[in-house]
Amino acid sequence: MTIGPCSGDLPGTLGEAMPFLCEGAAVTLAAAGGGSLLAVAIALPVGLAAVSGRRAVRAAARAYLEFFRGTSVLVQLFWIYYAMPLLTGYQLEKTFAGVLALGLNLGAYGSEVVRGALRSVPRGQWEAAVALNLSPYRRMRHVILPQAFVAMIPPMNNLLIELLKATSLLSVITVADLTYQGRLLVNSGSDQAAVFALLLVVYFLFAYAITLAMRAVERRAGRLVGRGGPPRRRPPPLPAPPSTAGEA
């Protein structure tokens, strides 16, 4: 009989906790994935707006960034889920409200990453693109963004991990994520130390998977813009030993 990691047939506390933690892990992954997509979708245009030549566009980007970066994500979550329905008359589904709060908050941090990466591209590259008479779109698409993208990846990796960990806040609005399921297990009498140790392990595995994926993306992006270094060459073969045929 094959026993999976989410099976209730596992020994001891594992069998008691893993089925519930696996259900919560699926919710956590869905919330982290949705929040990440929203954060990236917000970060790129806001980051581009932050380096715009138009003052009004830069001001709007800065207002969004400073507001969501300067206020607590937990307060933003409460406001979206509890306060906004009082003003609009519409109650958002709780998981969607959590994804929206995480995406808006981490999107603000991500937009600063995008802005910094764009500013890190050497000035000569910008001037060369202008000298080639490229349109603003083609300058950004073919010259600036490919180089800036490589610089974005390490800090974006950190932000995605922070977003993953921030999904634990969704338990305060009763989203049945990993942390919520762990608290239910502890409240029902499960071994507290064992349950929280399992939570640590699961969050670590998810974060490590994000790191491995982003490192692979960074290597690939670096090679595309010529920053991956020269290809490794195999050392030349050792010379063959002299033949001893005919020696006697």
PDB file of C-alpha atoms in Angstrom:
ATOM      1  CA  MET A   1       0.000   0.000   0.000  1.00  0.00           C
ATOM      2  CA  THR A   2       1.340   3.410  -1.014  1.00  0.00           C
ATOM      3  CA  ILE A   3       1.045   6.161   1.583  1.00  0.00           C
ATOM      4  CA  GLY A   4       1.243   9.729   0.325  1.00  0.00           C
ATOM      5  CA  PRO A   5       2.370  12.791   2.287  1.00  0.00           C
ATOM      6  CA  CYS A   6      -1.268  13.830   2.782  1.00  0.00           C
ATOM      7  CA  SER A   7      -2.511  10.430   3.881  1.00  0.00           C
ATOM      8  CA  GLY A   8      -4.284   9.915   7.165  1.00  0.00           C
ATOM      9  CA  ASP A   9      -2.498   6.560   7.466  1.00  0.00           C
ATOM     10  CA  LEU A  10       0.772   8.222   8.412  1.00  0.00           C
ATOM     11  CA  PRO A  11       1.929   7.428  11.951  1.00  0.00           C
ATOM     12  CA  GLY A  12       1.135   9.579  14.967  1.00  0.00           C
ATOM     13  CA  THR A  13       0.575  13.283  14.624  1.00  0.00           C
ATOM     14  CA  LEU A  14       1.479  13.169  10.923  1.00  0.00           C
ATOM     15  CA  GLY A  15      -1.574  11.081  10.112  1.00  0.00           C
ATOM     16  CA  GLU A  16      -3.739  13.360  12.195  1.00  0.00           C
ATOM     17  CA  ALA A  17      -2.418  16.657  10.850  1.00  0.00           C
ATOM     18  CA  MET A  18      -1.285  16.183   7.242  1.00  0.00           C
ATOM     19  CA  PRO A  19      -4.706  15.775   5.582  1.00  0.00           C
ATOM     20  CA  PHE A  20      -5.799  19.129   7.043  1.00  0.00           C
ATOM     21  CA  LEU A  21      -2.466  20.830   6.379  1.00  0.00           C
ATOM     22  CA  CYS A  22      -2.509  19.678   2.757  1.00  0.00           C
ATOM     23  CA  GLU A  23      -5.940  21.257   2.307  1.00  0.00           C
ATOM     24  CA  GLY A  24      -4.625  24.469   3.806  1.00  0.00           C
ATOM     25  CA  ALA A  25      -1.468  24.281   1.674  1.00  0.00           C
ATOM     26  CA  ALA A  26      -3.579  24.199  -1.485  1.00  0.00           C
ATOM     27  CA  VAL A  27      -5.380  27.374  -0.375  1.00  0.00           C
ATOM     28  CA  THR A  28      -2.073  29.016   0.531  1.00  0.00           C
ATOM     29  CA  LEU A  29      -0.599  28.209  -2.884  1.00  0.00           C
ATOM     30  CA  ALA A  30      -3.683  29.547  -4.657  1.00  0.00           C
ATOM     31  CA  ALA A  31      -3.601  32.786  -2.645  1.00  0.00           C
ATOM     32  CA  ALA A  32       0.154  33.187  -3.128  1.00  0.00           C
ATOM     33  CA  GLY A  33      -0.137  32.523  -6.850  1.00  0.00           C
ATOM     34  CA  GLY A  34      -3.010  34.957  -7.322  1.00  0.00           C
ATOM     35  CA  GLY A  35      -1.345  37.610  -5.199  1.00  0.00           C
ATOM     36  CA  SER A  36       1.939  37.197  -7.093  1.00  0.00           C
ATOM     37  CA  LEU A  37       0.278  37.580 -10.484  1.00  0.00           C
ATOM     38  CA  LEU A  38      -1.569  40.689  -9.328  1.00  0.00           C
ATOM     39  CA  ALA A  39       1.554  42.159  -7.713  1.00  0.00           C
ATOM     40  CA  VAL A  40       3.634  41.673 -10.884  1.00  0.00           C
ATOM     41  CA  ALA A  41       0.812  43.017 -13.065  1.00  0.00           C
ATOM     42  CA  ILE A  42       0.752  46.166 -10.905  1.00  0.00           C
ATOM     43  CA  ALA A  43       4.498  46.518 -10.342  1.00  0.00           C
ATOM     44  CA  LEU A  44       5.534  46.713 -13.984  1.00  0.00           C
ATOM     45  CA  PRO A  45       3.257  49.563 -15.170  1.00  0.00           C
ATOM     46  CA  VAL A  46       3.641  51.511 -11.918  1.00  0.00           C
ATOM     47  CA  GLY A  47       7.429  51.095 -12.068  1.00  0.00           C
ATOM     48  CA  LEU A  48       7.442  52.315 -15.666  1.00  0.00           C
ATOM     49  CA  ALA A  49       5.227  55.237 -14.675  1.00  0.00           C
ATOM     50  CA  ALA A  50       7.697  56.138 -11.923  1.00  0.00           C
ATOM     51  CA  VAL A  51      10.398  56.846 -14.551  1.00  0.00           C
ATOM     52  CA  SER A  52       8.037  58.602 -16.967  1.00  0.00           C
ATOM     53  CA  GLY A  53       8.994  61.983 -18.326  1.00  0.00           C
ATOM     54  CA  ARG A  54       5.589  63.346 -17.327  1.00  0.00           C
ATOM     55  CA  ARG A  55       5.390  64.789 -13.837  1.00  0.00           C
ATOM     56  CA  ALA A  56       1.691  63.934 -13.348  1.00  0.00           C
ATOM     57  CA  VAL A  57       2.309  60.276 -14.217  1.00  0.00           C
ATOM     58  CA  ARG A  58       5.259  60.088 -11.824  1.00  0.00           C
ATOM     59  CA  ALA A  59       3.205  61.746  -9.078  1.00  0.00           C
ATOM     60  CA  ALA A  60       0.351  59.247  -9.467  1.00  0.00           C
ATOM     61  CA  ALA A  61       2.782  56.320  -9.316  1.00  0.00           C
ATOM     62  CA  ARG A  62       4.494  57.775  -6.243  1.00  0.00           C
ATOM     63  CA  ALA A  63       1.153  58.354  -4.471  1.00  0.00           C
ATOM     64  CA  TYR A  64       0.148  54.709  -4.957  1.00  0.00           C
ATOM     65  CA  LEU A  65       3.572  53.438  -3.896  1.00  0.00           C
ATOM     66  CA  GLU A  66       3.833  55.540  -0.752  1.00  0.00           C
ATOM     67  CA  PHE A  67       0.283  54.805   0.390  1.00  0.00           C
ATOM     68  CA  PHE A  68       0.382  51.016   0.093  1.00  0.00           C
ATOM     69  CA  ARG A  69       4.011  50.742   1.210  1.00  0.00           C
ATOM     70  CA  GLY A  70       3.442  53.032   4.166  1.00  0.00           C
ATOM     71  CA  THR A  71       0.371  51.322   5.627  1.00  0.00           C
ATOM     72  CA  SER A  72       0.003  47.891   7.208  1.00  0.00           C
ATOM     73  CA  VAL A  73      -1.041  45.031   4.924  1.00  0.00           C
ATOM     74  CA  LEU A  74      -3.181  43.711   7.786  1.00  0.00           C
ATOM     75  CA  VAL A  75      -5.073  47.017   8.030  1.00  0.00           C
ATOM     76  CA  GLN A  76      -5.474  47.029   4.251  1.00  0.00           C
ATOM     77  CA  LEU A  77      -6.889  43.497   4.452  1.00  0.00           C
ATOM     78  CA  PHE A  78      -9.385  44.524   7.160  1.00  0.00           C
ATOM     79  CA  TRP A  79     -10.362  47.613   5.203  1.00  0.00           C
ATOM     80  CA  ILE A  80     -10.981  45.691   1.950  1.00  0.00           C
ATOM     81  CA  TYR A  81     -12.898  42.865   3.612  1.00  0.00           C
ATOM     82  CA  TYR A  82     -14.781  44.640   6.416  1.00  0.00           C
ATOM     83  CA  ALA A  83     -14.902  48.388   5.708  1.00  0.00           C
ATOM     84  CA  MET A  84     -15.285  48.546   1.935  1.00  0.00           C
ATOM     85  CA  PRO A  85     -18.628  46.655   1.940  1.00  0.00           C
ATOM     86  CA  LEU A  86     -20.041  49.318   4.262  1.00  0.00           C
ATOM     87  CA  LEU A  87     -19.160  51.980   1.696  1.00  0.00           C
ATOM     88  CA  THR A  88     -20.001  50.134  -1.517  1.00  0.00           C
ATOM     89  CA  GLY A  89     -22.636  47.641  -0.445  1.00  0.00           C
ATOM     90  CA  TYR A  90     -20.672  44.767  -2.008  1.00  0.00           C
ATOM     91  CA  GLN A  91     -19.029  42.017   0.031  1.00  0.00           C
ATOM     92  CA  LEU A  92     -15.962  40.484  -1.600  1.00  0.00           C
ATOM     93  CA  GLU A  93     -15.340  36.758  -1.289  1.00  0.00           C
ATOM     94  CA  LYS A  94     -12.776  36.381   1.485  1.00  0.00           C
ATOM     95  CA  THR A  95     -10.053  34.634  -0.514  1.00  0.00           C
ATOM     96  CA  PHE A  96     -10.397  37.191  -3.311  1.00  0.00           C
ATOM     97  CA  ALA A  97     -10.232  40.005  -0.757  1.00  0.00           C
ATOM     98  CA  GLY A  98      -7.014  38.493   0.607  1.00  0.00           C
ATOM     99  CA  VAL A  99      -5.463  38.162  -2.839  1.00  0.00           C
ATOM    100  CA  LEU A 100      -6.423  41.762  -3.617  1.00  0.00           C
ATOM    101  CA  ALA A 101      -4.844  43.075  -0.423  1.00  0.00           C
ATOM    102  CA  LEU A 102      -1.634  41.093  -0.918  1.00  0.00           C
ATOM    103  CA  GLY A 103      -1.352  42.051  -4.573  1.00  0.00           C
ATOM    104  CA  LEU A 104      -1.889  45.753  -3.941  1.00  0.00           C
ATOM    105  CA  ASN A 105       0.588  45.827  -1.056  1.00  0.00           C
ATOM    106  CA  LEU A 106       3.385  43.789  -2.635  1.00  0.00           C
ATOM    107  CA  GLY A 107       2.751  45.451  -5.982  1.00  0.00           C
ATOM    108  CA  ALA A 108       3.830  48.736  -4.383  1.00  0.00           C
ATOM    109  CA  TYR A 109       7.107  47.214  -3.228  1.00  0.00           C
ATOM    110  CA  GLY A 110       7.543  45.542  -6.604  1.00  0.00           C
ATOM    111  CA  SER A 111       7.070  48.821  -8.462  1.00  0.00           C
ATOM    112  CA  GLU A 112      10.022  50.261  -6.554  1.00  0.00           C
ATOM    113  CA  VAL A 113      12.070  47.227  -7.601  1.00  0.00           C
ATOM    114  CA  VAL A 114      11.115  47.874 -11.236  1.00  0.00           C
ATOM    115  CA  ARG A 115      11.986  51.564 -10.950  1.00  0.00           C
ATOM    116  CA  GLY A 116      15.356  50.817  -9.397  1.00  0.00           C
ATOM    117  CA  ALA A 117      16.170  48.185 -12.012  1.00  0.00           C
ATOM    118  CA  LEU A 118      15.327  50.590 -14.847  1.00  0.00           C
ATOM    119  CA  ARG A 119      17.544  53.246 -13.286  1.00  0.00           C
ATOM    120  CA  SER A 120      20.386  50.711 -12.993  1.00  0.00           C
ATOM    121  CA  VAL A 121      20.647  50.324 -16.774  1.00  0.00           C
ATOM    122  CA  PRO A 122      23.693  52.376 -17.833  1.00  0.00           C
ATOM    123  CA  ARG A 123      22.882  55.777 -19.259  1.00  0.00           C
ATOM    124  CA  GLY A 124      24.820  54.925 -22.381  1.00  0.00           C
ATOM    125  CA  GLN A 125      22.269  52.241 -23.235  1.00  0.00           C
ATOM    126  CA  TRP A 126      19.452  54.763 -23.124  1.00  0.00           C
ATOM    127  CA  GLU A 127      21.422  57.200 -25.277  1.00  0.00           C
ATOM    128  CA  ALA A 128      22.376  54.474 -27.758  1.00  0.00           C
ATOM    129  CA  ALA A 129      18.728  53.494 -28.168  1.00  0.00           C
ATOM    130  CA  VAL A 130      17.846  57.124 -28.871  1.00  0.00           C
ATOM    131  CA  ALA A 131      20.730  57.423 -31.326  1.00  0.00           C
ATOM    132  CA  LEU A 132      19.379  54.420 -33.222  1.00  0.00           C
ATOM    133  CA  ASN A 133      16.129  56.368 -33.668  1.00  0.00           C
ATOM    134  CA  LEU A 134      14.057  53.717 -31.897  1.00  0.00           C
ATOM    135  CA  SER A 135      10.582  54.643 -30.759  1.00  0.00           C
ATOM    136  CA  PRO A 136      10.033  54.918 -26.972  1.00  0.00           C
ATOM    137  CA  TYR A 137       8.206  51.576 -27.006  1.00  0.00           C
ATOM    138  CA  ARG A 138      10.979  49.805 -28.936  1.00  0.00           C
ATOM    139  CA  ARG A 139      13.668  51.387 -26.739  1.00  0.00           C
ATOM    140  CA  MET A 140      11.994  50.029 -23.647  1.00  0.00           C
ATOM    141  CA  ARG A 141      10.979  46.675 -25.132  1.00  0.00           C
ATOM    142  CA  HIS A 142      14.203  45.729 -26.895  1.00  0.00           C
ATOM    143  CA  VAL A 143      16.985  47.588 -25.072  1.00  0.00           C
ATOM    144  CA  ILE A 144      16.114  48.709 -21.554  1.00  0.00           C
ATOM    145  CA  LEU A 145      13.689  46.112 -20.154  1.00  0.00           C
ATOM    146  CA  PRO A 146      15.753  43.002 -21.054  1.00  0.00           C
ATOM    147  CA  GLN A 147      18.696  44.406 -19.105  1.00  0.00           C
ATOM    148  CA  ALA A 148      16.579  45.694 -16.239  1.00  0.00           C
ATOM    149  CA  PHE A 149      14.751  42.372 -15.960  1.00  0.00           C
ATOM    150  CA  VAL A 150      17.947  40.619 -14.852  1.00  0.00           C
ATOM    151  CA  ALA A 151      18.387  43.158 -12.045  1.00  0.00           C
ATOM    152  CA  MET A 152      14.752  42.768 -10.967  1.00  0.00           C
ATOM    153  CA  ILE A 153      14.847  39.033 -10.343  1.00  0.00           C
ATOM    154  CA  PRO A 154      16.779  38.783  -6.993  1.00  0.00           C
ATOM    155  CA  PRO A 155      14.673  41.418  -5.174  1.00  0.00           C
ATOM    156  CA  MET A 156      11.503  40.033  -6.772  1.00  0.00           C
ATOM    157  CA  ASN A 157      12.452  36.634  -5.378  1.00  0.00           C
ATOM    158  CA  ASN A 158      12.497  38.170  -1.904  1.00  0.00           C
ATOM    159  CA  LEU A 159       9.139  39.850  -2.476  1.00  0.00           C
ATOM    160  CA  LEU A 160       7.489  36.632  -3.654  1.00  0.00           C
ATOM    161  CA  ILE A 161       8.712  34.850  -0.537  1.00  0.00           C
ATOM    162  CA  GLU A 162       7.418  37.707   1.606  1.00  0.00           C
ATOM    163  CA  LEU A 163       4.071  37.428  -0.161  1.00  0.00           C
ATOM    164  CA  LEU A 164       3.980  33.694   0.513  1.00  0.00           C
ATOM    165  CA  LYS A 165       4.564  34.288   4.219  1.00  0.00           C
ATOM    166  CA  ALA A 166       2.025  37.115   4.266  1.00  0.00           C
ATOM    167  CA  THR A 167      -0.696  34.661   3.202  1.00  0.00           C
ATOM    168  CA  SER A 168      -0.741  33.539   6.835  1.00  0.00           C
ATOM    169  CA  LEU A 169      -2.534  36.823   7.598  1.00  0.00           C
ATOM    170  CA  LEU A 170      -5.551  35.590   5.641  1.00  0.00           C
ATOM    171  CA  SER A 171      -6.404  33.306   8.549  1.00  0.00           C
ATOM    172  CA  VAL A 172      -7.637  36.363  10.487  1.00  0.00           C
ATOM    173  CA  ILE A 173     -10.569  36.655   8.052  1.00  0.00           C
ATOM    174  CA  THR A 174     -11.165  32.880   8.320  1.00  0.00           C
ATOM    175  CA  VAL A 175      -9.588  31.870   5.018  1.00  0.00           C
ATOM    176  CA  ALA A 176      -8.791  28.170   5.532  1.00  0.00           C
ATOM    177  CA  ASP A 177      -5.119  28.463   4.586  1.00  0.00           C
ATOM    178  CA  LEU A 178      -2.169  26.593   6.041  1.00  0.00           C
ATOM    179  CA  THR A 179      -1.944  28.695   9.193  1.00  0.00           C
ATOM    180  CA  TYR A 180      -5.704  28.536   9.791  1.00  0.00           C
ATOM    181  CA  GLN A 181      -5.697  24.731   9.543  1.00  0.00           C
ATOM    182  CA  GLY A 182      -2.736  24.549  11.909  1.00  0.00           C
ATOM    183  CA  ARG A 183      -4.544  26.664  14.481  1.00  0.00           C
ATOM    184  CA  LEU A 184      -7.618  24.459  14.188  1.00  0.00           C
ATOM    185  CA  LEU A 185      -5.503  21.373  14.821  1.00  0.00           C
ATOM    186  CA  VAL A 186      -3.889  22.918  17.895  1.00  0.00           C
ATOM    187  CA  ASN A 187      -7.253  24.056  19.244  1.00  0.00           C
ATOM    188  CA  SER A 188      -8.649  20.548  18.750  1.00  0.00           C
ATOM    189  CA  GLY A 189      -5.935  19.022  20.937  1.00  0.00           C
ATOM    190  CA  SER A 190      -3.161  18.063  18.511  1.00  0.00           C
ATOM    191  CA  ASP A 191       0.454  18.258  19.615  1.00  0.00           C
ATOM    192  CA  GLN A 192       1.213  21.975  19.398  1.00  0.00           C
ATOM    193  CA  ALA A 193       4.980  21.615  18.895  1.00  0.00           C
ATOM    194  CA  ALA A 194       4.551  19.011  16.159  1.00  0.00           C
ATOM    195  CA  VAL A 195       1.915  21.011  14.267  1.00  0.00           C
ATOM    196  CA  PHE A 196       3.923  24.231  14.293  1.00  0.00           C
ATOM    197  CA  ALA A 197       7.055  22.305  13.286  1.00  0.00           C
ATOM    198  CA  LEU A 198       5.151  20.938  10.289  1.00  0.00           C
ATOM    199  CA  LEU A 199       4.008  24.455   9.406  1.00  0.00           C
ATOM    200  CA  LEU A 200       7.622  25.644   9.461  1.00  0.00           C
ATOM    201  CA  VAL A 201       8.694  22.807   7.188  1.00  0.00           C
ATOM    202  CA  VAL A 202       5.890  23.345   4.665  1.00  0.00           C
ATOM    203  CA  TYR A 203       6.458  27.108   4.435  1.00  0.00           C
ATOM    204  CA  PHE A 204      10.198  26.528   4.058  1.00  0.00           C
ATOM    205  CA  LEU A 205       9.683  24.026   1.233  1.00  0.00           C
ATOM    206  CA  PHE A 206       7.394  26.434  -0.614  1.00  0.00           C
ATOM    207  CA  ALA A 207       9.865  29.311  -0.180  1.00  0.00           C
ATOM    208  CA  TYR A 208      12.782  27.161  -1.310  1.00  0.00           C
ATOM    209  CA  ALA A 209      10.850  26.088  -4.415  1.00  0.00           C
ATOM    210  CA  ILE A 210      10.296  29.777  -5.263  1.00  0.00           C
ATOM    211  CA  THR A 211      14.021  30.454  -4.821  1.00  0.00           C
ATOM    212  CA  LEU A 212      15.031  27.577  -7.102  1.00  0.00           C
ATOM    213  CA  ALA A 213      12.566  28.681  -9.777  1.00  0.00           C
ATOM    214  CA  MET A 214      13.717  32.313  -9.643  1.00  0.00           C
ATOM    215  CA  ARG A 215      17.388  31.319  -9.799  1.00  0.00           C
ATOM    216  CA  ALA A 216      16.664  29.328 -12.940  1.00  0.00           C
ATOM    217  CA  VAL A 217      14.865  32.336 -14.434  1.00  0.00           C
ATOM    218  CA  GLU A 218      17.789  34.593 -13.474  1.00  0.00           C
ATOM    219  CA  ARG A 219      20.335  32.317 -15.165  1.00  0.00           C
ATOM    220  CA  ARG A 220      18.217  32.116 -18.297  1.00  0.00           C
ATOM    221  CA  ALA A 221      17.629  35.879 -18.427  1.00  0.00           C
ATOM    222  CA  GLY A 222      21.328  36.551 -17.827  1.00  0.00           C
ATOM    223  CA  ARG A 223      22.349  34.362 -20.740  1.00  0.00           C
ATOM    224  CA  LEU A 224      19.856  36.102 -23.036  1.00  0.00           C
ATOM    225  CA  VAL A 225      21.508  39.490 -22.417  1.00  0.00           C
ATOM    226  CA  GLY A 226      25.052  38.142 -22.387  1.00  0.00           C
ATOM    227  CA  ARG A 227      25.594  38.229 -18.622  1.00  0.00           C
ATOM    228  CA  GLY A 228      25.850  34.511 -18.068  1.00  0.00           C
ATOM    229  CA  GLY A 229      29.595  34.456 -18.611  1.00  0.00           C
ATOM    230  CA  PRO A 230      31.434  32.490 -21.264  1.00  0.00           C
ATOM    231  CA  PRO A 231      30.373  28.889 -21.778  1.00  0.00           C
ATOM    232  CA  ARG A 232      32.353  26.389 -19.831  1.00  0.00           C
ATOM    233  CA  ARG A 233      34.947  24.582 -21.865  1.00  0.00           C
ATOM    234  CA  ARG A 234      35.969  21.074 -21.236  1.00  0.00           C
ATOM    235  CA  PRO A 235      39.631  20.721 -20.319  1.00  0.00           C
ATOM    236  CA  PRO A 236      41.769  19.289 -23.110  1.00  0.00           C
ATOM    237  CA  PRO A 237      42.296  15.531 -22.902  1.00  0.00           C
ATOM    238  CA  LEU A 238      45.476  14.323 -21.283  1.00  0.00           C
ATOM    239  CA  PRO A 239      48.110  13.119 -23.742  1.00  0.00           C
ATOM    240  CA  ALA A 240      48.190   9.388 -24.237  1.00  0.00           C
ATOM    241  CA  PRO A 241      51.084   7.576 -22.562  1.00  0.00           C
ATOM    242  CA  PRO A 242      53.913   6.651 -24.896  1.00  0.00           C
ATOM    243  CA  SER A 243      53.524   3.270 -26.551  1.00  0.00           C
ATOM    244  CA  THR A 244      55.740   0.484 -25.235  1.00  0.00           C
ATOM    245  CA  ALA A 245      55.110  -1.816 -28.199  1.00  0.00           C
ATOM    246  CA  GLY A 246      58.271  -3.445 -29.473  1.00  0.00           C
ATOM    247  CA  GLU A 247      60.260  -2.778 -26.302  1.00  0.00           C
ATOM    248  CA  ALA A 248      61.849  -5.887 -24.981  1.00  0.00           C
TER     249      ALA A 248
END
